[in-house]
Structure formats: C-alpha cells, structure tokens
C-alpha cells in the first residue's frame, strides 16, 4: 500500500484496521476535550494579527519580516489554518513567496485566490501534495496544472493532487496531466473531466489511486493502460457512462491490482452494476475495500458469498441498499461496514461519506432514528454530525436532518458530557443553518431547541452578540407559540451575557425585542395564562433592562407600566432618569403591597424596586411622608428575612454590582443599604466564584469595608457587610492580595 504523508489526502474509502479506526475515534474525542496546542495558539495569533506584523509590498500584498523563517511542518500547518479560517486571499497568500516558508503539503481548499497569486505563492516550493478542492473559479484547473508544471521538481515529485469540485472553463482543451510524472494519487470528483482526459491520466507512470466520481467520463477502457499499477479506483455516480455492464465488468476484471473499488451510486438511479459484479467469481482477487452503497437488488447472501471468496476484505459499503442485516457483518473479524442497520454501520457511513451529500443525508436520517431516545453521551457521533453540517452548509436535507441529530445527541443532560470545544463548533453551525434556511420552520425549531440547552448557553463559547442580535430579530417574525417560547428562553439567557457596550450597540434589536416581549406578556395577561412562555418572557425583560438605560426607555415607551404588576422582574427602577415614571400613585401602591407577598422572590424584587426608587430624595420633595412610609416598610421587610432564606430562594442573576454601589454609600437611608447588602450576600452564597470576582473587579470591597467600619452605620447592615467579607474571604483572596480592607 502507498504511504500517505497526510491522512486527509488518502483515497477516501481505503479501509483501516479495527484497532486503528477505534483509536482514531477516541483521539477525536480526546482532541476535542484537550486544550489547544501551543503551536495552534501561536498560529491563531499570527493569523489574527497578520496585517500588523507584515509590511505591504507596492502591489498591495503582504510580506513577512525579513528575519522570519518557518520550518516546513509549521509552514504547512500555518497555511492549513489560514485556509480553514478563510483567511487565504491574494493579499495574504503572498507571505508564502520566497524562501522564508518551505512548503510540502499545501491545502488551499475553497480558497478565493487568483492564478497569479497561486503561481507566485506556491509553485516555486517543492510540493509533494496539493489539495485544491473547491477552489474559487478564479483559479481553474488548467491554470493549476500549468503552474505546477512550471516547476520541474514538482513535475517529477508531486505525489498527490486533489481537484474535487474545481472549475474548468468551457472553452478549455484537453487537461495536461501527463507532465506530472510523479503523480500517484489524483482526484477529480465533480469536475468536467472527460474520457479523453482519462486516457491522458492513465498514461501516468506511477498512478496508483484515481477518483473520477461524478465526472463526464463515458468510457473507462483507458484504465487498461494502468491495470498493472492502479490500486484504488473510485467512480461513484459515474452517470455519463455509455458502456454496457458486461463491458464495464470486463475492464474491472483486468484491474487485478485493485485493492479498493467504489462503484456506489445514488439510490434513485437504481443502478444494478453492483448486483452483477457480486455474481462474478473471477474478478477483483486482491480486493480489500468494496463500496456498493446505493446499488439495487443487493442481498445479504450475495455480499456474504463475495466476501467469503475474498477473505482479505476489510470494508464493504452497503448504505442505501437492502443488505447489511445478516449476523455475518457483525461477526466477521476485521470487517467494517458502512450502512444504516446499526450504530457502528451508521458511524462508519458518516465517517466515509462526509463529502457526499446524498449518503450523508441517508446516514443522518438513520442516526436520527437510532438516537431518538439516546441516554449515553457520544461525542464521536456529534463530531461526525458537525463535519456533515460544515461540509454541506447549503444542502437543506443535510442541514435539516443534522440539526435533528444534534438535538438528539445534546438534549437534556447529554450536553454536559460533551467537550466544550465540540459544542462550540456545533452551536456555530446551528446558527449558520438558522440564517441559511429562514423559511424551513422545522429546521428552525430543531436549532432553537438545541440552543435552549443551559449548558450550551452558559458554558460554551460562541459569538453571543451576533446570536442575540439574530434571535431578537427572529422573534418578531414568528408567531408560533412553541417557537416563541424557545426564542424568549434563549434571549433571557443571552441578554444577561451581553456587556453594557454590546447592549448599547443593539439599539434597534432591543427596541424590537422589548416591544415583542411586552406584547407576549400582555397577551398572556389578557388570557390569564401563567405558563413557561410568560416565565421566560419576564426573565428576558429583567435581563434585557439590567444595566441598559436604552432597554428601560423602550420599556417605558411601549406601555410597559400598564402591565408593570406582571413584570416586576425588570430593572427600570435602577435608571435614575426614568424613576419618576414609576412613581405614579397606583404603581407605587401596588409595589408596596407586594412587599408582604408570601412568595419570597416577589417580595425580594418589590423591595429592590422600592430601594432604587427611594434612594434619591429629590423626586419625593412633595411626597416626603409617603417616601418615609415606604422606607419603613422596606426596612421591616428586609429585617424579617431570615439568613436561611438566602439559601432557599432561587438564584437571582446580575450582570454587574454597579447599580448597588449608590445604595451601599447611602448612609442616610440604611433601609436601602440593608436591601443591597442582603441581595449581594444572596448571590455570593449561590455563586461565589462569579460574584466574589465581580465584587473585586468592580472595586466593591471597599464599600463593604466602609459599611462595616463606619461609626453610626446601621448595626444590621454592618453585620451583613461583615458576613460577606468573612464568609467569602477565601474567594476574594483568589482575585486580590490581602489585606481586604
């Protein structure tokens, strides 16, 4: 067998031994759960700062500092990461000119670069592998070949060339592969590649692996020219063949060196070539891997007999066929099957057919049915789903089915066992699917259901600003109650994770979201429905208005006060400029009555609103007696809250303590001090790592010390301040050197 320097460039369907395949699966999971390597971190930094680190040539392209030099392995990896991140352009590719980088394994998949940039950047290197899969039409195949052939070393030593889905101009003549005499591996899947080109390629003296899938080849007889050296032949969906089955089989019979053969096809075409192949006894004596997925009339018995006659076989592809059900396929030692009958077959299919949308869709559908009641965390499967989504971003059937599989594999508690990096990748892919297919309601529902997972929304890194912007806009366009529930649940958590600066940038989206959320609350109130949608909506309003004057203003302007008794969980009172709007007689009276609520959370939030409203005496100049009465009620309420209530009450969340600081410094009104201290003790006791760090970073510890040490301060306020400083002392020391005060 050929030794491939880069695993991704090996023929896609060559079978691996069981131990090696299992090791790869475990490695994928281990890699996803491990920290990024130092090399990757450095490369990411270099790529992100390329414009700053490089100088500019007169033609506008970038140039590395003169003293920089990269080892070949690092240079190859650098290029690969640039390509993966979509950063390879004419401007950036120019850093590979000259001899500061020494490339061997070049990956420019899906890159948008011109012929001139390609030739200048890569064709002077001593390349042995080039992956130009799906490069932009600005770099057509004839120009790639011409550029490579301009280097005599490459002509003799280039071993692997992948040109899948690359373009060929309509007026192009015969492709000239003949000069690449060192070529061993060639893939032209989904390319305008004709029988005449096949005749040219078949002359290559070292050719061992060829993929002509979905090309315009009508006759494969030219393969007889390389029958004594061809080891791998892939001709999936060769739809233009004009040869009879007996003629095709006659050619295959002569390819006695073949170790791998792929004649899989789209199921709808009902190809029976594989059926006739399985009947042949004097064919493919050395075959190790046979892919007949999508073939018609294939039975377990015929496949089993074929394999028994060829005991060295390690792989058979049976997806989208009527075969794969026999116990033979599970008991045969060392045989791997890509099919849809069991989880192992489905996993194999997802792994092998990641670049074929027709089979990816079929495998994902089978996976969906198998994982509908999944109880075990399976990161390796989720990774395969992610690969399918990434490789086929605009294929609706693939994205639709993949989104359903992602939901099955992460629902309920399953996400907790998934590596964070993997969940981050899947989350980004789900948002892409939401944007690419706005009119597919079931896909939208699948994606949103996955995103409502608290593990994903709280722990997983992704662009929360962009996500919040999208979901807020999405909310106003959908009236389906179930989808509204999902959207507001996502907003309720995302809003809390936005910085004040990010929230400020979302002016238009905030207006839309607040207006829509208030409409939902009003509808629920009118219908007297106290359901989960109302709960999420109230939480979303609370979190959107926290530390966001703009959101509070939108709340006021959209008649939020009219339904204020149903949206106590909002932070409008914290914005001084709007406080007077809340001081309407009926509103203040109602909030005051809620101080005595038996529901601890209701009493707590009512106390918070009153604390903020009464902390400034100016708006109350003509209503001093009413303010005094409110302060007395507030003090009596907070005083009666036992310390154990802190642990019993549900966790309240805050983005910042800054709104509390004016209350802490208000020694003339110990009532508002007392509420602020009690609230801070509550959240610190529930989540000390988050809120103790917040207190240190926002310089709130000194205010607590001032309360504790101030002579004449309220004794109960001093006691709570001291409790915060003492009970969480070790947490504070994690973020600040002593002394604390």
PDB file of N, CA and C in Angstrom, residues 1 13-21 258-261 284-291 303 306-308 310-318 328-329 332-338 348 352:
ATOM      1  N   UNK A   1       0.834  -1.211   0.000  1.00  0.00           N
ATOM      2  CA  UNK A   1       0.000   0.000   0.000  1.00  0.00           C
ATOM      3  C   UNK A   1       0.864   1.255   0.000  1.00  0.00           C
ATOM      4  N   UNK A  13     -11.923   5.933   0.737  1.00  0.00           N
ATOM      5  CA  UNK A  13     -12.602   4.726   1.179  1.00  0.00           C
ATOM      6  C   UNK A  13     -11.687   3.541   1.458  1.00  0.00           C
ATOM      7  N   UNK A  14     -10.368   3.759   1.533  1.00  0.00           N
ATOM      8  CA  UNK A  14      -9.493   2.649   1.893  1.00  0.00           C
ATOM      9  C   UNK A  14      -9.761   2.266   3.336  1.00  0.00           C
ATOM     10  N   UNK A  15      -9.970   0.997   3.574  1.00  0.00           N
ATOM     11  CA  UNK A  15     -10.364   0.544   4.902  1.00  0.00           C
ATOM     12  C   UNK A  15      -9.194   0.566   5.864  1.00  0.00           C
ATOM     13  N   UNK A  16      -9.500   0.869   7.126  1.00  0.00           N
ATOM     14  CA  UNK A  16      -8.498   0.844   8.176  1.00  0.00           C
ATOM     15  C   UNK A  16      -8.775  -0.338   9.097  1.00  0.00           C
ATOM     16  N   UNK A  17      -7.751  -0.904   9.729  1.00  0.00           N
ATOM     17  CA  UNK A  17      -7.974  -1.962  10.693  1.00  0.00           C
ATOM     18  C   UNK A  17      -8.829  -1.467  11.848  1.00  0.00           C
ATOM     19  N   UNK A  18      -9.523  -2.402  12.521  1.00  0.00           N
ATOM     20  CA  UNK A  18     -10.420  -2.024  13.612  1.00  0.00           C
ATOM     21  C   UNK A  18      -9.715  -1.196  14.672  1.00  0.00           C
ATOM     22  N   UNK A  19      -8.548  -1.689  15.105  1.00  0.00           N
ATOM     23  CA  UNK A  19      -7.839  -1.010  16.191  1.00  0.00           C
ATOM     24  C   UNK A  19      -7.485   0.409  15.805  1.00  0.00           C
ATOM     25  N   UNK A  20      -7.061   0.585  14.558  1.00  0.00           N
ATOM     26  CA  UNK A  20      -6.680   1.925  14.099  1.00  0.00           C
ATOM     27  C   UNK A  20      -7.895   2.828  14.022  1.00  0.00           C
ATOM     28  N   UNK A  21      -9.026   2.279  13.537  1.00  0.00           N
ATOM     29  CA  UNK A  21     -10.237   3.081  13.419  1.00  0.00           C
ATOM     30  C   UNK A  21     -10.748   3.484  14.800  1.00  0.00           C
ATOM     31  N   UNK A 258      -6.189  -3.985  -8.106  1.00  0.00           N
ATOM     32  CA  UNK A 258      -7.089  -3.149  -7.307  1.00  0.00           C
ATOM     33  C   UNK A 258      -7.248  -3.686  -5.886  1.00  0.00           C
ATOM     34  N   UNK A 259      -7.027  -2.779  -4.919  1.00  0.00           N
ATOM     35  CA  UNK A 259      -7.301  -3.084  -3.516  1.00  0.00           C
ATOM     36  C   UNK A 259      -8.599  -2.407  -3.073  1.00  0.00           C
ATOM     37  N   UNK A 260      -8.940  -1.326  -3.730  1.00  0.00           N
ATOM     38  CA  UNK A 260     -10.159  -0.592  -3.393  1.00  0.00           C
ATOM     39  C   UNK A 260     -10.941  -0.254  -4.659  1.00  0.00           C
ATOM     40  N   UNK A 261     -12.243  -0.546  -4.634  1.00  0.00           N
ATOM     41  CA  UNK A 261     -13.128  -0.191  -5.741  1.00  0.00           C
ATOM     42  C   UNK A 261     -14.407   0.411  -5.184  1.00  0.00           C
ATOM     43  N   UNK A 284     -11.527  -9.166  -9.217  1.00  0.00           N
ATOM     44  CA  UNK A 284     -11.025  -8.490  -8.013  1.00  0.00           C
ATOM     45  C   UNK A 284     -10.461  -9.477  -6.980  1.00  0.00           C
ATOM     46  N   UNK A 285      -9.468 -10.262  -7.323  1.00  0.00           N
ATOM     47  CA  UNK A 285      -8.952 -11.277  -6.396  1.00  0.00           C
ATOM     48  C   UNK A 285      -8.272 -10.693  -5.157  1.00  0.00           C
ATOM     49  N   UNK A 286      -7.725  -9.481  -5.267  1.00  0.00           N
ATOM     50  CA  UNK A 286      -6.976  -8.891  -4.147  1.00  0.00           C
ATOM     51  C   UNK A 286      -7.728  -7.774  -3.437  1.00  0.00           C
ATOM     52  N   UNK A 287      -9.005  -7.654  -3.725  1.00  0.00           N
ATOM     53  CA  UNK A 287      -9.773  -6.523  -3.203  1.00  0.00           C
ATOM     54  C   UNK A 287      -9.800  -6.524  -1.675  1.00  0.00           C
ATOM     55  N   UNK A 288      -9.638  -5.333  -1.101  1.00  0.00           N
ATOM     56  CA  UNK A 288      -9.683  -5.145   0.351  1.00  0.00           C
ATOM     57  C   UNK A 288     -10.906  -4.318   0.740  1.00  0.00           C
ATOM     58  N   UNK A 289     -11.303  -3.415  -0.158  1.00  0.00           N
ATOM     59  CA  UNK A 289     -12.384  -2.477   0.133  1.00  0.00           C
ATOM     60  C   UNK A 289     -13.290  -2.359  -1.085  1.00  0.00           C
ATOM     61  N   UNK A 290     -14.598  -2.606  -0.877  1.00  0.00           N
ATOM     62  CA  UNK A 290     -15.579  -2.526  -1.961  1.00  0.00           C
ATOM     63  C   UNK A 290     -16.761  -1.687  -1.505  1.00  0.00           C
ATOM     64  N   UNK A 291     -17.062  -0.632  -2.249  1.00  0.00           N
ATOM     65  CA  UNK A 291     -18.190   0.228  -1.902  1.00  0.00           C
ATOM     66  C   UNK A 291     -19.269   0.103  -2.972  1.00  0.00           C
ATOM     67  N   UNK A 303     -23.642 -10.597  -0.968  1.00  0.00           N
ATOM     68  CA  UNK A 303     -22.491  -9.883  -0.408  1.00  0.00           C
ATOM     69  C   UNK A 303     -21.649 -10.825   0.441  1.00  0.00           C
ATOM     70  N   UNK A 306     -19.586 -13.161  -1.719  1.00  0.00           N
ATOM     71  CA  UNK A 306     -18.488 -12.439  -2.362  1.00  0.00           C
ATOM     72  C   UNK A 306     -17.330 -12.237  -1.371  1.00  0.00           C
ATOM     73  N   UNK A 307     -17.659 -11.870  -0.147  1.00  0.00           N
ATOM     74  CA  UNK A 307     -16.611 -11.610   0.856  1.00  0.00           C
ATOM     75  C   UNK A 307     -15.932 -12.902   1.280  1.00  0.00           C
ATOM     76  N   UNK A 308     -16.699 -13.982   1.431  1.00  0.00           N
ATOM     77  CA  UNK A 308     -16.097 -15.269   1.828  1.00  0.00           C
ATOM     78  C   UNK A 308     -15.091 -15.751   0.781  1.00  0.00           C
ATOM     79  N   UNK A 310     -13.241 -13.813  -0.805  1.00  0.00           N
ATOM     80  CA  UNK A 310     -12.114 -12.866  -0.748  1.00  0.00           C
ATOM     81  C   UNK A 310     -11.878 -12.516   0.721  1.00  0.00           C
ATOM     82  N   UNK A 311     -11.271 -13.399   1.467  1.00  0.00           N
ATOM     83  CA  UNK A 311     -11.151 -13.261   2.925  1.00  0.00           C
ATOM     84  C   UNK A 311     -10.321 -12.067   3.386  1.00  0.00           C
ATOM     85  N   UNK A 312      -9.565 -11.448   2.505  1.00  0.00           N
ATOM     86  CA  UNK A 312      -8.749 -10.300   2.909  1.00  0.00           C
ATOM     87  C   UNK A 312      -9.571  -9.015   3.008  1.00  0.00           C
ATOM     88  N   UNK A 313     -10.839  -9.051   2.627  1.00  0.00           N
ATOM     89  CA  UNK A 313     -11.648  -7.829   2.618  1.00  0.00           C
ATOM     90  C   UNK A 313     -11.803  -7.247   4.022  1.00  0.00           C
ATOM     91  N   UNK A 314     -11.650  -5.906   4.104  1.00  0.00           N
ATOM     92  CA  UNK A 314     -11.737  -5.193   5.378  1.00  0.00           C
ATOM     93  C   UNK A 314     -12.910  -4.214   5.431  1.00  0.00           C
ATOM     94  N   UNK A 315     -13.468  -3.885   4.259  1.00  0.00           N
ATOM     95  CA  UNK A 315     -14.552  -2.903   4.235  1.00  0.00           C
ATOM     96  C   UNK A 315     -15.521  -3.192   3.108  1.00  0.00           C
ATOM     97  N   UNK A 316     -16.826  -2.965   3.409  1.00  0.00           N
ATOM     98  CA  UNK A 316     -17.840  -3.005   2.373  1.00  0.00           C
ATOM     99  C   UNK A 316     -18.848  -1.894   2.654  1.00  0.00           C
ATOM    100  N   UNK A 317     -19.207  -1.136   1.603  1.00  0.00           N
ATOM    101  CA  UNK A 317     -20.191  -0.065   1.738  1.00  0.00           C
ATOM    102  C   UNK A 317     -21.556  -0.534   1.292  1.00  0.00           C
ATOM    103  N   UNK A 318     -22.539  -0.514   2.212  1.00  0.00           N
ATOM    104  CA  UNK A 318     -23.881  -1.043   1.924  1.00  0.00           C
ATOM    105  C   UNK A 318     -24.993  -0.048   2.270  1.00  0.00           C
ATOM    106  N   UNK A 328     -23.571 -12.049   9.857  1.00  0.00           N
ATOM    107  CA  UNK A 328     -22.239 -12.190   9.273  1.00  0.00           C
ATOM    108  C   UNK A 328     -21.463 -10.876   9.345  1.00  0.00           C
ATOM    109  N   UNK A 329     -22.163  -9.756   9.171  1.00  0.00           N
ATOM    110  CA  UNK A 329     -21.493  -8.458   9.099  1.00  0.00           C
ATOM    111  C   UNK A 329     -21.032  -7.965  10.470  1.00  0.00           C
ATOM    112  N   UNK A 332     -17.949 -11.150  11.434  1.00  0.00           N
ATOM    113  CA  UNK A 332     -16.747 -11.307  10.616  1.00  0.00           C
ATOM    114  C   UNK A 332     -15.625 -10.428  11.174  1.00  0.00           C
ATOM    115  N   UNK A 333     -14.565 -11.066  11.655  1.00  0.00           N
ATOM    116  CA  UNK A 333     -13.457 -10.350  12.269  1.00  0.00           C
ATOM    117  C   UNK A 333     -12.774  -9.416  11.267  1.00  0.00           C
ATOM    118  N   UNK A 334     -12.571  -8.163  11.685  1.00  0.00           N
ATOM    119  CA  UNK A 334     -11.820  -7.214  10.865  1.00  0.00           C
ATOM    120  C   UNK A 334     -12.594  -6.585   9.728  1.00  0.00           C
ATOM    121  N   UNK A 335     -13.904  -6.841   9.635  1.00  0.00           N
ATOM    122  CA  UNK A 335     -14.711  -6.274   8.552  1.00  0.00           C
ATOM    123  C   UNK A 335     -15.495  -5.066   9.053  1.00  0.00           C
ATOM    124  N   UNK A 336     -15.337  -3.956   8.357  1.00  0.00           N
ATOM    125  CA  UNK A 336     -16.104  -2.760   8.688  1.00  0.00           C
ATOM    126  C   UNK A 336     -17.172  -2.549   7.615  1.00  0.00           C
ATOM    127  N   UNK A 337     -18.348  -2.120   8.061  1.00  0.00           N
ATOM    128  CA  UNK A 337     -19.482  -1.956   7.153  1.00  0.00           C
ATOM    129  C   UNK A 337     -20.040  -0.539   7.290  1.00  0.00           C
ATOM    130  N   UNK A 338     -20.162   0.149   6.166  1.00  0.00           N
ATOM    131  CA  UNK A 338     -20.855   1.435   6.139  1.00  0.00           C
ATOM    132  C   UNK A 338     -22.283   1.167   5.692  1.00  0.00           C
ATOM    133  N   UNK A 348     -19.719   4.447  10.655  1.00  0.00           N
ATOM    134  CA  UNK A 348     -18.785   4.218   9.551  1.00  0.00           C
ATOM    135  C   UNK A 348     -19.231   4.995   8.305  1.00  0.00           C
ATOM    136  N   UNK A 352     -17.142   7.943   6.316  1.00  0.00           N
ATOM    137  CA  UNK A 352     -16.659   7.736   4.953  1.00  0.00           C
ATOM    138  C   UNK A 352     -17.323   8.641   3.931  1.00  0.00           C
TER     139      UNK A 352
END
